[in-house]
């Protein structure tokens, strides 16, 4: 395995080479990237509070328009922690046995998105590769353009967040339609079997600011043998409205698996207060409620999130600091409240 320093040298060399190659063809290349760094403090019930600093995301990507019909998209992040070495040993003492585990992690770069876009006719995009699954609206929002630090529970009640496959997208000012197929096993994996997931999504914008969306994922679970695969279907619906600086949205999802259902939902609102200051450009308070309700008794988890963001650029997402306070309730346990402070910087 490459050392961390060699890995970054290799990535940098590839980026420089890509820039030179695109420059020779005079392709339109748009680079972007962002860093999200935070401090998280957990308020424990017993008073033994805990806190930690985190580098949540460090990313870089590009969109290259090769010609009017062809484009490609590459996106990676550089703070993935992968298991490098693992060993275990069964120890027994005084008639009881336990497993001792030793896990060594390495920081590596990880591929997120890599796909090509073919545009044979106006308004139609055909996408092949690894991409964000076009399912829930929450899924399709960039991690650098979310209104809260953590995503809604609906993401946990959706098909694989990223997957390998193909889809077509036809978009007009009134509606947008997606139809495609994916492996169903997630990103950076092989899945050579006879079952593929079918993804369908539709968006409707009847008037300015109002948007409705619905999606379905029809497929199988990732059983080791095809004959053992079970049906696993997901459905989602979203409604949002934006007027001036006010935005409100709600989205729910339902999973049908092994004759049992799992539901998830979020609803939130935010308001952008413009500030005419050279340093501070806007203040955005927001509030969110969401829940996840798996099968079984006493499994429902609810969360109330209160947040405020301070923007230091005219573009909302390029430079910001925000605070989120999460109150989490679980029927079977008592999770801690969480306070998170985050800085985000993005270039594009």
GROMACS .gro file of C-alpha atoms in nm, residues 64-285:
model
  222
   64UNK     CA    1  -1.472   1.871  -1.779
   65UNK     CA    2  -1.677   1.958  -2.086
   66UNK     CA    3  -1.498   1.780  -2.370
   67UNK     CA    4  -1.738   1.903  -2.638
   68UNK     CA    5  -2.106   1.995  -2.662
   69UNK     CA    6  -2.208   1.628  -2.636
   70UNK     CA    7  -1.958   1.485  -2.387
   71UNK     CA    8  -1.850   1.562  -2.030
   72UNK     CA    9  -1.689   1.381  -1.741
   73UNK     CA   10  -1.700   1.425  -1.364
   74UNK     CA   11  -1.439   1.315  -1.108
   75UNK     CA   12  -1.465   1.360  -0.731
   76UNK     CA   13  -1.253   1.222  -0.445
   77UNK     CA   14  -1.194   1.282  -0.078
   78UNK     CA   15  -0.870   1.256   0.116
   79UNK     CA   16  -0.962   1.178   0.475
   80UNK     CA   17  -1.106   0.828   0.442
   81UNK     CA   18  -0.999   0.592   0.723
   82UNK     CA   19  -0.964   0.237   0.589
   83UNK     CA   20  -0.867  -0.075   0.783
   84UNK     CA   21  -0.504  -0.151   0.693
   85UNK     CA   22  -0.432  -0.446   0.923
   86UNK     CA   23  -0.655  -0.660   1.144
   87UNK     CA   24  -0.578  -0.942   1.385
   88UNK     CA   25  -0.774  -1.119   1.659
   89UNK     CA   26  -0.703  -1.368   1.933
   90UNK     CA   27  -0.936  -1.566   2.159
   91UNK     CA   28  -0.833  -1.529   2.523
   92UNK     CA   29  -0.972  -1.736   2.809
   93UNK     CA   30  -0.939  -1.666   3.181
   94UNK     CA   31  -1.128  -1.797   3.486
   95UNK     CA   32  -1.365  -1.997   3.269
   96UNK     CA   33  -1.469  -1.705   3.044
   97UNK     CA   34  -1.345  -1.629   2.695
   98UNK     CA   35  -1.333  -1.307   2.499
   99UNK     CA   36  -1.203  -1.192   2.162
  100UNK     CA   37  -0.910  -0.951   2.158
  101UNK     CA   38  -0.902  -0.741   1.841
  102UNK     CA   39  -0.622  -0.526   1.703
  103UNK     CA   40  -0.719  -0.288   1.423
  104UNK     CA   41  -0.478  -0.056   1.242
  105UNK     CA   42  -0.617   0.224   1.025
  106UNK     CA   43  -0.456   0.417   0.741
  107UNK     CA   44  -0.569   0.747   0.592
  108UNK     CA   45  -0.618   0.703   0.218
  109UNK     CA   46  -0.779   0.884  -0.072
  110UNK     CA   47  -1.112   0.739  -0.177
  111UNK     CA   48  -1.301   0.771  -0.504
  112UNK     CA   49  -1.650   0.913  -0.462
  113UNK     CA   50  -1.778   0.995  -0.811
  114UNK     CA   51  -1.642   0.905  -1.153
  115UNK     CA   52  -1.883   0.918  -1.443
  116UNK     CA   53  -1.927   1.029  -1.801
  117UNK     CA   54  -2.218   1.237  -1.932
  118UNK     CA   55  -2.339   1.198  -2.290
  119UNK     CA   56  -2.582   1.460  -2.425
  120UNK     CA   57  -2.712   1.335  -2.762
  121UNK     CA   58  -3.000   1.584  -2.771
  122UNK     CA   59  -3.087   1.900  -2.584
  123UNK     CA   60  -3.216   1.851  -2.226
  124UNK     CA   61  -3.120   1.480  -2.217
  125UNK     CA   62  -2.820   1.354  -2.016
  126UNK     CA   63  -2.708   0.990  -2.018
  127UNK     CA   64  -2.480   0.908  -1.724
  128UNK     CA   65  -2.252   0.602  -1.689
  129UNK     CA   66  -2.020   0.532  -1.395
  130UNK     CA   67  -2.022   0.580  -1.018
  131UNK     CA   68  -2.251   0.854  -0.890
  132UNK     CA   69  -2.489   0.967  -0.617
  133UNK     CA   70  -2.801   0.752  -0.651
  134UNK     CA   71  -3.083   0.980  -0.779
  135UNK     CA   72  -3.330   0.885  -0.506
  136UNK     CA   73  -3.415   1.121  -0.219
  137UNK     CA   74  -3.375   1.498  -0.256
  138UNK     CA   75  -3.155   1.491   0.056
  139UNK     CA   76  -2.922   1.249  -0.127
  140UNK     CA   77  -2.878   1.480  -0.424
  141UNK     CA   78  -2.761   1.780  -0.220
  142UNK     CA   79  -2.385   1.823  -0.213
  143UNK     CA   80  -2.225   1.767   0.127
  144UNK     CA   81  -2.099   2.127   0.097
  145UNK     CA   82  -2.450   2.264   0.038
  146UNK     CA   83  -2.658   2.113   0.318
  147UNK     CA   84  -2.847   2.336   0.559
  148UNK     CA   85  -2.742   2.136   0.866
  149UNK     CA   86  -2.410   1.975   0.959
  150UNK     CA   87  -2.556   1.623   0.970
  151UNK     CA   88  -2.788   1.483   0.706
  152UNK     CA   89  -3.145   1.379   0.780
  153UNK     CA   90  -3.224   1.024   0.890
  154UNK     CA   91  -3.389   0.968   0.553
  155UNK     CA   92  -3.043   0.897   0.405
  156UNK     CA   93  -3.021   0.589   0.629
  157UNK     CA   94  -3.357   0.475   0.490
  158UNK     CA   95  -3.254   0.493   0.124
  159UNK     CA   96  -3.070   0.267  -0.121
  160UNK     CA   97  -2.689   0.288  -0.139
  161UNK     CA   98  -2.596   0.659  -0.126
  162UNK     CA   99  -2.348   0.612  -0.410
  163UNK     CA  100  -2.357   0.327  -0.659
  164UNK     CA  101  -2.228   0.210  -0.995
  165UNK     CA  102  -2.463   0.202  -1.292
  166UNK     CA  103  -2.630   0.418  -1.553
  167UNK     CA  104  -2.927   0.653  -1.576
  168UNK     CA  105  -3.091   0.900  -1.810
  169UNK     CA  106  -3.213   1.243  -1.702
  170UNK     CA  107  -3.449   1.459  -1.908
  171UNK     CA  108  -3.496   1.808  -1.769
  172UNK     CA  109  -3.711   2.108  -1.858
  173UNK     CA  110  -3.812   2.419  -1.664
  174UNK     CA  111  -4.133   2.240  -1.557
  175UNK     CA  112  -4.017   1.886  -1.476
  176UNK     CA  113  -3.719   1.652  -1.452
  177UNK     CA  114  -3.727   1.274  -1.499
  178UNK     CA  115  -3.467   1.011  -1.401
  179UNK     CA  116  -3.462   0.644  -1.499
  180UNK     CA  117  -3.172   0.406  -1.449
  181UNK     CA  118  -3.022   0.089  -1.306
  182UNK     CA  119  -2.747   0.031  -1.048
  183UNK     CA  120  -2.564  -0.263  -0.896
  184UNK     CA  121  -2.726  -0.193  -0.561
  185UNK     CA  122  -2.412  -0.279  -0.362
  186UNK     CA  123  -2.268   0.071  -0.318
  187UNK     CA  124  -1.955   0.251  -0.435
  188UNK     CA  125  -1.615   0.103  -0.518
  189UNK     CA  126  -1.747  -0.256  -0.512
  190UNK     CA  127  -1.804  -0.543  -0.755
  191UNK     CA  128  -2.150  -0.692  -0.794
  192UNK     CA  129  -2.157  -0.945  -1.077
  193UNK     CA  130  -2.499  -1.107  -1.046
  194UNK     CA  131  -2.831  -1.122  -1.228
  195UNK     CA  132  -3.010  -0.868  -1.009
  196UNK     CA  133  -2.987  -0.492  -1.058
  197UNK     CA  134  -3.176  -0.209  -0.888
  198UNK     CA  135  -3.414   0.002  -1.096
  199UNK     CA  136  -3.418   0.371  -0.999
  200UNK     CA  137  -3.701   0.608  -1.096
  201UNK     CA  138  -3.736   0.973  -0.992
  202UNK     CA  139  -3.955   1.262  -1.099
  203UNK     CA  140  -3.950   1.633  -1.009
  204UNK     CA  141  -4.221   1.891  -1.081
  205UNK     CA  142  -4.195   2.270  -1.050
  206UNK     CA  143  -4.545   2.403  -1.135
  207UNK     CA  144  -4.470   2.757  -1.014
  208UNK     CA  145  -4.153   2.941  -0.921
  209UNK     CA  146  -4.026   2.832  -0.580
  210UNK     CA  147  -4.255   2.530  -0.541
  211UNK     CA  148  -4.112   2.185  -0.607
  212UNK     CA  149  -4.251   1.833  -0.562
  213UNK     CA  150  -4.049   1.515  -0.610
  214UNK     CA  151  -4.096   1.141  -0.579
  215UNK     CA  152  -3.869   0.841  -0.629
  216UNK     CA  153  -3.862   0.462  -0.618
  217UNK     CA  154  -3.585   0.203  -0.599
  218UNK     CA  155  -3.689  -0.151  -0.688
  219UNK     CA  156  -3.435  -0.428  -0.631
  220UNK     CA  157  -3.285  -0.700  -0.415
  221UNK     CA  158  -3.063  -0.707  -0.108
  222UNK     CA  159  -2.694  -0.796  -0.131
  223UNK     CA  160  -2.716  -1.167  -0.051
  224UNK     CA  161  -2.394  -1.367  -0.108
  225UNK     CA  162  -2.585  -1.603  -0.342
  226UNK     CA  163  -2.846  -1.492  -0.596
  227UNK     CA  164  -3.093  -1.760  -0.485
  228UNK     CA  165  -3.097  -1.608  -0.133
  229UNK     CA  166  -3.164  -1.250  -0.246
  230UNK     CA  167  -3.478  -1.090  -0.103
  231UNK     CA  168  -3.685  -0.803  -0.243
  232UNK     CA  169  -3.583  -0.465  -0.103
  233UNK     CA  170  -3.776  -0.160  -0.225
  234UNK     CA  171  -3.757   0.207  -0.129
  235UNK     CA  172  -3.997   0.496  -0.194
  236UNK     CA  173  -3.962   0.869  -0.121
  237UNK     CA  174  -4.161   1.192  -0.158
  238UNK     CA  175  -4.051   1.553  -0.113
  239UNK     CA  176  -4.221   1.893  -0.113
  240UNK     CA  177  -4.038   2.225  -0.081
  241UNK     CA  178  -4.116   2.594  -0.118
  242UNK     CA  179  -3.889   2.898  -0.138
  243UNK     CA  180  -4.004   3.256  -0.136
  244UNK     CA  181  -3.754   3.540  -0.108
  245UNK     CA  182  -3.511   3.441   0.172
  246UNK     CA  183  -3.742   3.185   0.336
  247UNK     CA  184  -3.721   2.812   0.260
  248UNK     CA  185  -3.926   2.522   0.396
  249UNK     CA  186  -3.913   2.155   0.298
  250UNK     CA  187  -4.022   1.808   0.408
  251UNK     CA  188  -3.935   1.462   0.279
  252UNK     CA  189  -4.026   1.109   0.379
  253UNK     CA  190  -3.910   0.763   0.276
  254UNK     CA  191  -4.042   0.409   0.319
  255UNK     CA  192  -3.849   0.083   0.294
  256UNK     CA  193  -4.026  -0.247   0.225
  257UNK     CA  194  -3.799  -0.538   0.322
  258UNK     CA  195  -3.870  -0.890   0.453
  259UNK     CA  196  -4.240  -0.804   0.483
  260UNK     CA  197  -4.163  -0.521   0.725
  261UNK     CA  198  -4.152  -0.146   0.679
  262UNK     CA  199  -3.910   0.125   0.789
  263UNK     CA  200  -4.011   0.490   0.772
  264UNK     CA  201  -3.809   0.811   0.794
  265UNK     CA  202  -3.903   1.177   0.764
  266UNK     CA  203  -3.755   1.523   0.804
  267UNK     CA  204  -3.906   1.871   0.796
  268UNK     CA  205  -3.714   2.195   0.833
  269UNK     CA  206  -3.722   2.567   0.769
  270UNK     CA  207  -3.454   2.833   0.739
  271UNK     CA  208  -3.436   3.208   0.676
  272UNK     CA  209  -3.142   3.397   0.523
  273UNK     CA  210  -3.096   3.738   0.687
  274UNK     CA  211  -2.873   3.951   0.460
  275UNK     CA  212  -2.611   4.158   0.643
  276UNK     CA  213  -2.452   4.454   0.470
  277UNK     CA  214  -2.111   4.410   0.628
  278UNK     CA  215  -1.776   4.366   0.455
  279UNK     CA  216  -1.696   4.057   0.666
  280UNK     CA  217  -2.037   3.909   0.744
  281UNK     CA  218  -2.276   3.871   0.449
  282UNK     CA  219  -2.564   3.675   0.600
  283UNK     CA  220  -2.699   3.503   0.912
  284UNK     CA  221  -2.918   3.196   0.865
  285UNK     CA  222  -3.109   3.037   1.153
   0.00000   0.00000   0.00000
